[in-house]
Amino acid sequence: MGLVLDKAPYILESFPGGSYVVTSMDWVINWSRKSSLWPLSFGLACCAIEWMADVGSRNDFDRFGVFPRPTPRQADLIFISGTLTKKMASRVRRLYEQMAEPRYVISMGSCSNTGGPFYDSYSVVKGVDKVLPVDVYIAGCPPRPEAVLLSILKLQEKIMTETISHKK
Amino acid sequence: MTDQEILAKIAEKFPAVVESKPAAGTLPAYSLTVEAPAASIAEVCAWLKSGGLKFDYLASLSGVDLKDKLQVVYHLYSLEMKHKLVLKVNLDRAVPELPSVSSVWQAANWHEREAYDMFGIKFTGHPYLERILTAEGFEGYPLLKDFIAKPDQYD
Amino acid sequence: MTETLKNTGFEEMTLNMGPQHPSTHGVLHLLLKMDGEVITEARPDIGYLHRGMEKLAEKRTWGANIALSDRWDYIASMSNNFAAVLGPEKLMNIAVPKRAEYIRIIMAELNRIASHLIFFGTYGIDIGAFTPFFYAFREREMILDLYESVCGARLTYNYFRIGGVSADLPEEFVPGVKAFIKYFRPKLKEYDTLLSTNPIFMDRTVGVGAISKEEAVDWALSGPNIRASGISFDIRKEDPYSVYSEFDFNIPTGKNGDCWDRYMVRMNEMSESARIIEQALEKLEPGDIMAKVAKVIRPPAGEIYTHVEAPKGELGVYCISDGSTMPYRYKVRGPSFVNLAILQKMLRGLKIADVVAVLGSIDIVLGEVDR
Ligand code: SF4
């Protein structure tokens, strides 16, 4: 699939009207990606409990096609749900690298956005974006489960703007 | 047993262990507090546990930095006889060392590792005295009052 | 290395479990030495959530420390709040109004139920049953709704104040709690039929990871873990704080100290908590919710060790004040930290598949282990 997606736009776009095909392919690919976001079931701190509430009965993010996977190799989304400490930073980076592309990162809560209530601690990373590229930030300490659902919708919007075309 | 009785029993066995008086201007202690010399702490604790006082429960072990000296504070409890004792040991700041009590109460094992990690207090005879909470390669002892965090790539 | 290993020339294997593992309840790293399927040595490696709370506490005012305390054991923040206010209150000799005391107890006990519900749900997942999780979270959300109506937060409440609580109960709270208890009692029976006596569940937990009385005391376990071994040790009875001495409740204990006993103690505790809440609701009368306390909190110089019975066990705070607005030393004795230490002893000799059963039954929260 990877090779085809890489080469196809080149070939198609060299024909007149080929970009129409490419954009239609974009839509199909993006739609399928956004509708089955599988996050890594992974929690760091307090925010992870609210994340669990999202898995739980009332909020149930399964209905957005979000279905937690226990291993990074099957996941394409990672929630950094909580305080990232310096001891954990390299491990999170490793987890991220083990995930299959395309992969997305949602930073959940003040801690992983900026360090949060521990902004002056000697052992806390001041924002997960020092370690990983982040797609969506959620504010809150902890963010409400609804905010997490919103972040998924926002990420889906973002995914819909992606393209395989080489003419950016 | 009343505090006085406990104190008398301890003094009979270990004359070096004395009641610790709070410094002038501070509140009186809430529970019986005694001070023991660092060198004999393991024997004192072993006796406290198995002697007549039966302090079988080590509730907590904390390090404290008092600027001129370091202190280790043991909060003991007896499940059987329902009495409490606070045991304090003063340490020299330059060479903070005292015998480990992890052979007396297993619970001391991690508490002592934590005190070592946070204050650099060395517990001699501890089975595995390694840093427990801080990251690999961490330098300094964070809970010392003169600790200054060195910013790194994560700050 | 065991004899068989030596003779056959096979090697011991080191297995790393965590820090990312679906059933380590956060970021715990276990180093396991394995002889085939049998664990010969286990070493928990903690600190992946070490946030330096004790250092931060020295840079925060006494009041701001209550907000930090929310993040120790983030499943039971109300109990943490409780522990955080008791010390300064005793140092300053503040008499908390009766109404505030009862409100505190209602909150703490509701939180115990919420915490044990999370245990029930996640322990089910550990053993391989996913459904209890949904049941538990359904009920837990109701408690969170009640909390939200009082203090506006679902997880980090910051509700207690030195001298009382921050806000009075809204009108719908008391009927809400009554309705919840009425709804919740039959649910406990449902849980029992769902999981407690399920043969598969019992096969995996009965007789696994037993802790004897002596071991439990030696390792200073507390909370449901020590009670499962048959020792009726509960701070609420042993050293009653607040107004716990006014209530009539039992302390459930176990017999063998195995995983199933630890599980059952928690299940039984939930109904005891419900009893305490009912009694507290009876006693609740209109009145003040805050004592007269100065705006700037400056406890006189002195030191104190206070402890509360948190859902996980004895949560102690050893605070030293030097008379300023910030604590001089603020040591937190997290029950999870102490309870987790025994894991290295318990796992030796067990099979690899039992690790999650044992670990889950201790019920740790990494926020409190690492602080
Ligand atoms: S943002 Fe708040 S709730 Fe989330 S992990 Fe940090 S302290 Fe906990």
XYZ file of C-alpha atoms and ligand atoms in Angstrom:
702
model
C 0.000 0.000 0.000
C 2.757 2.366 1.003
C 4.579 2.017 -2.290
C 1.423 2.366 -4.350
C 0.387 5.516 -2.469
C 3.859 6.879 -2.968
C 4.081 6.266 -6.678
C 0.473 6.547 -7.831
C 0.106 10.331 -7.452
C 3.228 10.905 -9.538
C 1.939 8.811 -12.370
C -1.648 10.001 -12.158
C -0.836 13.671 -11.863
C 1.217 13.603 -15.029
C -1.991 12.991 -17.034
C -4.454 15.797 -17.632
C -7.261 15.561 -15.062
C -5.252 13.126 -13.005
C -5.387 15.358 -9.927
C -9.143 14.779 -9.766
C -8.453 11.119 -9.271
C -5.876 11.914 -6.643
C -8.199 14.112 -4.635
C -10.917 11.476 -4.759
C -8.413 8.953 -3.536
C -7.498 11.397 -0.783
C -11.024 11.469 0.404
C -11.337 7.700 0.567
C -8.015 7.220 2.286
C -8.577 9.988 4.819
C -12.075 8.867 5.536
C -10.945 5.357 6.302
C -8.083 6.595 8.451
C -10.176 8.944 10.502
C -12.945 6.426 11.082
C -10.759 3.828 12.665
C -8.369 5.621 14.947
C -6.942 3.043 17.272
C -5.267 4.614 20.259
C -2.676 2.917 22.380
C -4.182 1.965 25.697
C -1.623 3.770 27.743
C -1.939 6.124 30.654
C 0.505 8.233 32.544
C -1.230 9.912 35.443
C -4.510 11.387 36.653
C -5.618 12.289 33.161
C -5.525 8.602 32.299
C -8.429 8.057 34.665
C -10.522 10.530 32.717
C -9.356 8.811 29.586
C -10.635 5.558 31.066
C -13.937 7.277 31.706
C -14.011 7.835 27.959
C -13.631 4.145 27.354
C -16.284 3.496 29.993
C -19.995 3.287 29.704
C -21.211 6.845 29.631
C -18.921 8.436 27.093
C -17.912 5.395 25.125
C -15.643 6.626 22.368
C -16.074 3.391 20.469
C -18.803 5.146 18.555
C -16.183 7.286 16.806
C -14.315 4.177 15.786
C -11.823 4.735 18.569
C -10.880 1.447 20.049
C -7.944 1.059 22.433
C -5.194 -1.356 21.502
C -2.689 -2.636 24.019
C 0.312 -2.657 21.725
C 1.898 0.244 19.846
C 2.256 -1.839 16.699
C -1.471 -1.879 16.180
C -2.058 1.683 17.250
C -2.050 4.824 15.175
C -2.926 7.327 17.871
C -1.360 7.952 21.229
C -2.859 10.002 24.016
C -0.238 11.466 26.303
C -2.566 11.423 29.251
C -0.771 12.907 32.179
C 2.499 14.094 33.577
C 5.482 13.124 31.493
C 8.516 12.746 33.708
C 12.096 12.838 32.566
C 12.476 9.188 33.435
C 9.534 8.312 31.209
C 10.348 10.649 28.316
C 12.662 8.324 26.416
C 10.204 5.445 26.878
C 7.358 7.466 25.424
C 9.542 8.390 22.498
C 10.269 4.693 21.975
C 6.568 3.847 22.087
C 5.882 6.510 19.527
C 8.555 5.170 17.240
C 7.108 1.687 17.470
C 3.743 2.848 16.168
C 2.892 2.348 12.528
C 2.637 5.416 10.297
C 0.608 7.534 9.877
C 0.519 8.208 13.581
C -1.028 10.954 15.583
C -0.435 12.384 19.032
C -2.994 14.006 21.285
C -1.631 15.805 24.290
C -4.167 15.519 27.060
C -4.135 17.861 30.013
C -2.048 20.740 31.274
C 0.766 18.461 32.368
C 1.533 17.139 28.964
C 0.864 20.515 27.342
C 3.203 22.531 29.527
C 4.043 20.754 32.746
C 0.861 21.949 34.415
C 0.857 22.122 38.209
C 4.391 20.745 38.185
C 5.862 23.440 35.977
C 8.661 24.067 38.478
C 9.546 20.497 39.283
C 13.001 19.069 38.759
C 11.721 15.840 37.273
C 8.879 16.792 34.942
C 9.138 17.411 31.204
C 7.682 20.826 30.482
C 5.439 19.788 27.676
C 5.362 16.615 25.641
C 6.112 18.588 22.492
C 9.724 18.599 23.623
C 9.712 14.887 22.854
C 6.996 14.226 20.246
C 5.210 16.168 17.533
C 1.707 16.890 18.810
C -1.411 17.110 16.652
C -4.067 18.222 19.107
C -3.756 19.757 22.561
C -6.535 19.474 25.121
C -6.605 21.975 27.963
C -7.733 21.083 31.437
C -6.516 19.496 34.596
C -7.880 16.941 33.894
C -9.847 17.635 30.673
C -13.425 16.441 30.839
C -14.265 13.306 28.865
C -16.283 15.493 26.506
C -13.152 17.475 25.768
C -11.411 14.256 24.855
C -14.216 13.421 22.464
C -13.864 16.875 20.958
C -10.155 16.320 20.488
C -10.925 13.206 18.501
C -13.305 15.146 16.276
C -10.669 17.830 15.809
C -8.104 15.230 14.876
C -10.539 13.750 12.372
C -10.967 17.182 10.814
C -7.227 17.463 10.568
C -6.897 14.061 8.977
C -9.449 15.041 6.326
C -7.123 17.803 5.112
C -4.270 15.428 4.389
C -3.360 14.577 0.841
C -1.204 12.070 -0.931
C -0.504 14.517 -3.709
C 3.062 15.671 -4.221
C 1.954 19.129 -5.327
C 1.430 20.692 -1.951
C 1.133 1.862 78.345
C 1.600 5.535 79.046
C 4.320 7.613 77.498
C 6.193 7.809 80.787
C 6.261 4.056 81.161
C 7.534 3.593 77.621
C 10.188 6.196 78.200
C 11.281 4.564 81.459
C 11.547 1.171 79.785
C 13.646 2.531 76.968
C 15.894 4.502 79.311
C 16.474 1.408 81.407
C 17.758 -0.534 78.421
C 19.416 2.243 76.437
C 20.511 5.190 78.571
C 21.718 6.979 75.423
C 18.185 7.234 74.060
C 16.631 10.359 75.504
C 13.381 12.195 75.110
C 13.720 14.857 72.479
C 12.580 18.291 73.514
C 11.257 20.559 70.791
C 13.316 23.688 70.219
C 12.295 26.863 72.002
C 9.320 28.552 70.407
C 7.965 25.434 68.733
C 4.880 23.518 69.668
C 5.201 20.599 72.065
C 5.434 17.198 70.441
C 2.101 15.479 69.772
C 3.347 12.015 70.539
C 6.254 10.666 72.507
C 9.459 11.557 70.705
C 12.855 10.160 71.524
C 16.287 10.691 70.086
C 18.795 7.921 69.542
C 22.458 7.993 68.551
C 23.048 6.999 64.949
C 25.517 4.197 65.608
C 23.234 2.119 67.797
C 19.980 2.628 65.893
C 19.829 -0.923 64.585
C 20.068 -2.433 68.072
C 17.606 0.051 69.488
C 15.113 -0.763 66.758
C 15.610 -4.493 67.079
C 14.905 -4.239 70.769
C 11.920 -1.938 70.271
C 10.426 -4.560 68.030
C 11.137 -7.723 69.929
C 11.480 -6.381 73.471
C 8.562 -5.737 75.758
C 7.337 -2.737 73.807
C 6.465 -4.627 70.597
C 6.750 -1.824 68.078
C 6.034 -4.114 65.171
C 4.751 -1.605 62.633
C 7.013 0.924 60.960
C 4.477 3.436 59.723
C 6.881 5.794 58.085
C 10.518 6.687 57.757
C 11.382 10.179 56.637
C 14.508 12.125 56.032
C 14.582 15.756 57.082
C 17.088 18.441 56.203
C 17.498 20.773 59.156
C 20.180 22.855 57.405
C 22.830 22.280 60.082
C 22.191 18.553 60.233
C 20.186 15.805 58.622
C 17.646 13.818 60.513
C 15.930 10.488 60.032
C 12.534 10.181 61.668
C 10.886 6.821 62.334
C 7.192 6.695 63.122
C 6.528 3.491 64.974
C 3.354 1.873 66.045
C 2.473 -1.226 67.971
C -0.488 -3.068 66.524
C -0.728 -5.213 69.597
C -0.300 -2.715 72.397
C -1.610 0.313 70.498
C 1.054 2.810 71.311
C 3.097 5.136 69.191
C 6.628 6.371 69.223
C 8.552 8.840 67.150
C 12.231 8.053 66.935
C 14.708 10.601 65.675
C 18.306 10.227 64.675
C 20.560 13.175 64.006
C 23.188 12.856 61.346
C 26.226 14.798 60.392
C 25.626 16.654 57.146
C 29.072 15.839 55.818
C 28.849 12.069 56.352
C 25.192 11.104 56.604
C 25.482 7.452 57.498
C 23.628 5.135 59.817
C 22.874 1.424 60.054
C 19.909 0.138 58.095
C 16.877 -1.204 59.935
C 15.552 -3.120 56.942
C 16.436 -6.367 58.673
C 14.213 -5.354 61.583
C 11.196 -4.223 59.580
C 11.058 -5.214 55.934
C 9.021 -2.098 55.328
C 12.135 -0.003 55.889
C 13.621 -1.347 52.687
C 11.991 1.076 50.281
C 11.687 3.891 52.776
C 15.439 3.846 53.211
C 16.023 3.748 49.503
C 13.789 6.760 49.179
C 15.655 8.638 51.896
C 18.909 7.760 50.145
C 17.545 8.973 46.832
C 16.183 12.219 48.209
C 18.777 13.134 50.839
C 21.826 11.030 50.112
C 21.624 9.375 53.522
C 23.585 6.114 53.424
C 22.081 3.181 55.238
C 24.874 0.726 55.870
C 23.892 -2.904 55.614
C 20.943 -2.237 53.331
C 20.531 -5.146 50.896
C 20.105 -2.996 47.787
C 20.724 0.679 48.320
C 20.053 2.163 44.886
C 18.197 5.243 43.794
C 14.525 4.475 43.597
C 12.515 7.406 42.266
C 14.723 9.719 40.266
C 15.732 9.107 36.664
C 18.866 7.244 35.657
C 21.942 9.373 35.953
C 20.261 11.971 38.122
C 22.710 14.128 40.008
C 22.243 15.599 43.447
C 19.735 14.954 46.171
C 16.544 16.866 45.429
C 15.097 17.279 48.910
C 18.193 18.879 50.363
C 17.530 22.527 50.986
C 20.544 23.579 48.938
C 19.634 21.504 45.892
C 19.508 23.425 42.653
C 17.966 21.718 39.657
C 20.096 21.791 36.541
C 17.962 22.533 33.488
C 18.313 19.970 30.723
C 16.778 19.416 27.310
C 13.380 18.746 28.853
C 13.037 22.062 30.684
C 19.621 -20.244 39.476
C 17.766 -23.441 40.196
C 19.248 -26.934 39.938
C 17.285 -27.937 36.864
C 18.472 -24.874 35.030
C 22.069 -25.638 35.783
C 21.799 -29.255 34.722
C 20.036 -28.660 31.462
C 22.130 -25.746 30.397
C 19.143 -23.499 29.866
C 19.431 -19.905 30.865
C 17.469 -17.687 33.135
C 15.499 -15.138 31.214
C 14.994 -11.543 32.189
C 11.623 -10.177 31.307
C 10.764 -6.513 31.334
C 7.162 -5.775 32.107
C 6.232 -2.161 31.645
C 6.494 0.769 31.905
C 3.843 0.540 29.226
C 1.767 -2.509 29.921
C -2.021 -2.613 29.905
C -2.223 -4.108 33.353
C 0.428 -2.369 35.353
C -2.107 0.327 36.234
C 0.067 3.127 35.028
C 3.762 3.326 34.524
C 5.249 0.593 36.639
C 8.233 -1.358 35.429
C 8.753 -4.892 36.694
C 12.011 -6.698 36.118
C 11.321 -10.398 36.263
C 13.887 -13.162 36.240
C 12.270 -16.275 34.872
C 13.074 -19.940 35.053
C 10.724 -21.172 32.362
C 7.380 -19.942 33.599
C 8.381 -19.556 37.222
C 9.554 -16.250 38.588
C 12.791 -16.524 40.496
C 13.265 -12.858 41.200
C 11.076 -9.819 40.808
C 12.155 -6.257 41.118
C 9.707 -3.394 40.773
C 11.299 -0.344 39.217
C 9.362 2.758 40.094
C 9.751 6.476 39.643
C 8.279 6.855 36.156
C 5.720 9.212 37.602
C 8.000 10.894 40.105
C 6.865 14.488 39.992
C 8.845 15.782 42.932
C 5.751 16.566 44.977
C 7.577 16.766 48.285
C 9.961 19.354 46.936
C 7.129 21.287 45.316
C 5.226 21.223 48.595
C 8.007 23.272 50.148
C 7.454 25.911 47.489
C 3.674 26.054 47.851
C 1.598 27.643 50.592
C -0.273 25.394 52.978
C -3.502 26.044 51.131
C -1.999 25.384 47.723
C -0.754 22.064 48.991
C -4.325 20.845 49.127
C -4.456 21.280 45.363
C -1.240 19.312 45.022
C -2.605 16.618 47.286
C -5.344 15.937 44.734
C -2.656 14.491 42.531
C -1.178 11.941 44.938
C -3.793 9.276 44.678
C -5.852 10.753 41.914
C -8.553 8.135 42.238
C -9.380 9.199 45.769
C -8.596 12.880 45.912
C -11.023 13.590 48.723
C -9.107 11.320 51.088
C -5.911 13.090 50.115
C -7.494 16.436 50.837
C -8.446 15.037 54.200
C -4.870 14.079 54.982
C -3.566 17.398 53.756
C -5.756 19.527 56.013
C -5.537 17.522 59.240
C -1.912 18.426 59.946
C -2.126 22.212 59.710
C -5.457 22.160 61.515
C -3.951 20.368 64.477
C -0.896 22.607 64.475
C -3.099 25.698 64.474
C -5.571 24.157 66.866
C -8.605 24.820 64.691
C -11.945 23.334 65.656
C -13.742 22.398 62.464
C -17.525 23.002 62.528
C -19.646 19.901 62.906
C -21.365 20.265 59.560
C -18.054 20.451 57.774
C -16.876 17.303 59.553
C -19.885 15.340 58.367
C -19.569 16.688 54.856
C -15.935 15.625 54.843
C -16.816 12.143 55.918
C -19.550 11.801 53.320
C -17.080 12.897 50.668
C -14.305 10.614 51.846
C -16.569 7.584 52.021
C -18.134 8.239 48.626
C -14.609 8.434 47.350
C -13.809 5.089 48.914
C -16.671 3.588 46.964
C -15.483 5.260 43.767
C -11.950 4.037 44.294
C -13.011 0.476 45.022
C -15.228 0.582 41.956
C -12.213 1.391 39.824
C -10.415 -1.482 41.490
C -13.324 -3.781 40.747
C -13.429 -2.743 37.109
C -9.730 -2.852 36.398
C -9.170 -6.036 38.346
C -11.785 -7.674 36.181
C -9.860 -6.569 33.101
C -6.623 -7.909 34.560
C -8.167 -11.308 35.057
C -9.787 -11.253 31.648
C -13.333 -10.075 32.299
C -14.137 -6.842 30.546
C -17.766 -6.370 31.563
C -17.203 -5.415 35.234
C -15.354 -2.370 33.987
C -18.474 -1.007 32.324
C -20.604 -1.763 35.356
C -18.131 -0.067 37.666
C -17.758 3.019 35.559
C -21.494 3.397 35.213
C -21.853 3.659 38.986
C -18.731 5.710 39.410
C -20.005 8.363 37.028
C -22.940 8.879 39.363
C -20.605 9.626 42.246
C -18.630 11.973 40.045
C -21.833 13.796 39.141
C -22.513 14.317 42.821
C -19.007 15.660 43.317
C -19.370 17.890 40.342
C -22.487 19.447 41.795
C -20.541 20.292 44.956
C -17.152 21.426 43.762
C -17.301 21.529 40.004
C -14.592 18.968 39.368
C -14.718 15.331 38.466
C -11.322 14.172 39.572
C -9.215 16.857 41.199
C -11.622 18.294 43.702
C -9.578 20.658 45.862
C -12.641 20.820 48.052
C -11.310 20.741 51.599
C -9.997 23.871 53.227
C -7.927 24.299 56.325
C -10.768 24.837 58.787
C -13.641 23.357 56.800
C -14.746 22.859 53.236
C -14.872 25.317 50.368
C -18.574 25.283 49.527
C -21.797 24.203 51.127
C -23.762 21.339 49.658
C -26.173 22.272 46.906
C -29.823 21.463 47.465
C -29.912 18.411 45.263
C -26.899 16.803 46.876
C -28.440 15.079 49.900
C -31.364 13.561 47.976
C -28.865 12.652 45.271
C -26.677 10.716 47.673
C -29.685 8.979 49.206
C -30.899 7.951 45.785
C -27.453 6.760 44.861
C -27.109 4.578 47.967
C -30.509 3.103 47.353
C -29.542 2.346 43.795
C -26.084 1.114 44.697
C -26.878 -1.469 47.394
C -28.503 -4.020 45.040
C -25.710 -3.436 42.552
C -23.235 -4.889 45.023
C -25.105 -8.178 44.888
C -25.026 -7.971 41.136
C -21.245 -7.609 41.215
C -21.008 -10.671 43.389
C -22.920 -12.776 40.925
C -21.025 -11.226 38.051
C -17.473 -11.677 39.247
C -16.859 -12.589 42.875
C -18.038 -16.154 42.674
C -17.289 -16.711 39.032
C -15.378 -20.041 38.848
C -12.778 -18.771 36.392
C -12.178 -15.723 38.514
C -11.878 -17.822 41.654
C -9.466 -20.218 39.989
C -7.154 -17.360 39.238
C -7.348 -15.665 42.608
C -8.091 -18.092 45.439
C -4.877 -19.214 47.069
C -2.739 -17.027 44.821
C -0.305 -14.583 46.376
C -1.128 -15.264 50.006
C 0.342 -12.938 52.604
C 0.601 -14.192 56.158
C -0.199 -12.035 59.172
C 3.437 -11.700 60.171
C 4.504 -10.700 56.676
C 1.752 -8.148 56.424
C 2.891 -6.441 59.619
C 6.556 -6.752 58.782
C 6.068 -5.017 55.460
C 3.759 -2.479 57.120
C 0.915 -3.104 54.728
C -2.217 -1.122 55.363
C -5.753 -0.789 54.157
C -7.537 -3.744 52.576
C -4.216 -5.520 52.050
C -3.489 -5.987 55.740
C -7.123 -6.599 56.591
C -7.308 -9.424 54.073
C -4.613 -11.175 56.077
C -6.894 -11.158 59.077
C -5.613 -8.142 60.959
C -8.300 -5.651 61.729
C -6.191 -2.543 61.325
C -8.075 0.539 60.264
C -7.043 4.082 61.160
C -10.692 5.052 61.438
C -10.965 2.765 64.469
C -7.360 2.628 65.601
C -6.725 6.331 65.830
C -10.064 7.976 65.022
C -9.677 11.303 63.307
C -12.415 13.805 62.499
C -15.697 12.418 63.917
C -15.293 8.793 62.872
C -15.710 7.631 66.462
C -19.397 8.582 66.269
C -20.192 6.079 63.569
C -21.114 2.481 63.762
C -19.439 0.384 61.104
C -17.634 -2.905 60.772
C -14.198 -3.569 59.433
C -14.337 -6.423 56.944
C -11.384 -8.744 57.202
C -10.209 -11.776 55.270
C -8.661 -15.020 56.408
C -5.973 -16.238 54.047
C -4.639 -13.004 52.665
C -4.797 -14.233 49.077
C -5.912 -12.238 46.051
C -9.518 -13.253 46.456
C -9.586 -12.144 50.090
C -8.153 -8.777 49.189
C -10.782 -8.444 46.520
C -13.589 -9.458 48.869
C -12.483 -7.074 51.618
C -12.859 -4.201 49.190
C -16.243 -5.383 48.009
C -17.472 -5.600 51.591
C -15.995 -2.239 52.461
C -18.206 -0.589 49.904
C -21.342 -1.515 51.771
C -19.787 -0.391 55.067
C -18.980 2.951 53.484
C -22.579 3.198 52.362
C -23.606 2.642 55.974
C -21.347 5.426 57.200
C -22.709 7.791 54.575
C -26.265 7.067 55.634
C -25.449 7.770 59.250
C -23.638 10.958 58.350
C -26.597 12.140 56.287
C -28.792 11.616 59.355
C -26.526 13.727 61.500
C -26.079 16.483 58.958
C -27.534 19.709 60.280
C -27.447 23.244 58.980
C -24.558 25.281 60.253
C -21.194 26.743 59.418
C -18.893 25.026 56.989
C -15.770 26.999 57.783
C -14.087 27.803 61.063
C -12.741 31.274 61.595
C -9.327 31.084 60.042
C -6.920 33.840 59.137
C -6.605 34.566 55.415
C -2.925 33.782 55.402
C -2.260 30.437 56.947
C 0.811 30.377 59.136
C 0.854 27.379 61.456
C 3.139 27.874 64.450
C 6.493 26.141 64.306
C 6.196 22.510 65.185
C 5.743 19.137 63.593
C 3.060 16.531 63.352
C 2.344 13.219 61.718
C -1.303 12.806 60.800
C -2.823 9.923 58.964
C -6.140 8.966 57.454
C -7.545 5.719 56.201
C -7.492 6.274 52.463
C -9.055 3.626 50.215
C -5.589 2.178 49.626
C -4.500 2.250 53.250
C -2.776 4.485 55.718
C -2.107 7.819 54.072
C 0.199 9.706 56.386
C 1.507 13.225 56.143
C 4.471 14.240 58.229
C 4.644 17.996 58.125
C 7.099 20.312 59.757
C 6.246 23.963 59.993
C 8.728 26.711 60.680
C 6.020 29.291 61.230
C 6.017 30.571 57.655
C 3.347 30.336 55.002
C 4.907 27.256 53.454
C 5.726 23.892 54.971
C 9.331 23.285 55.892
C 9.056 19.586 55.160
C 6.091 17.735 53.814
C 6.559 14.026 53.689
C 3.805 11.919 52.232
C 3.580 8.327 53.315
C 1.651 6.897 50.420
C -0.005 3.578 51.164
C 0.568 2.371 47.617
C 4.292 2.976 47.925
C 4.538 0.820 51.028
C 2.117 -1.823 49.798
C 3.934 -2.197 46.507
C 7.225 -3.044 48.197
C 5.999 -6.482 49.195
C 5.568 -7.411 45.540
C 9.213 -8.440 45.246
C 8.609 -11.010 47.959
C 5.196 -12.176 46.806
C 6.042 -12.835 43.180
C 8.962 -15.135 43.877
C 7.954 -18.674 42.990
C 4.736 -17.741 41.221
C 3.961 -18.330 37.561
C 4.159 -15.476 35.101
C 0.414 -15.531 34.543
C -0.168 -14.739 38.211
C 1.726 -11.464 38.078
C -1.243 -9.420 36.938
C -3.545 -11.131 39.406
C -1.238 -10.329 42.311
C -0.359 -6.840 41.179
C -3.975 -5.942 40.548
C -5.031 -7.224 43.940
C -2.657 -4.868 45.766
C -4.452 -1.970 44.113
C -1.789 0.647 43.611
C -1.918 4.085 42.128
C 1.325 5.193 40.626
C 0.759 8.830 41.480
C 1.054 7.898 45.104
C 3.854 5.392 44.680
C 6.122 7.873 42.958
C 4.698 11.156 44.220
S -3.080 17.764 33.845
Fe -3.818 17.646 35.954
S -5.116 15.840 35.988
Fe -3.822 15.683 34.168
S -2.046 14.525 34.773
Fe -1.548 16.669 35.079
S -2.083 17.074 37.195
Fe -3.088 15.182 36.637
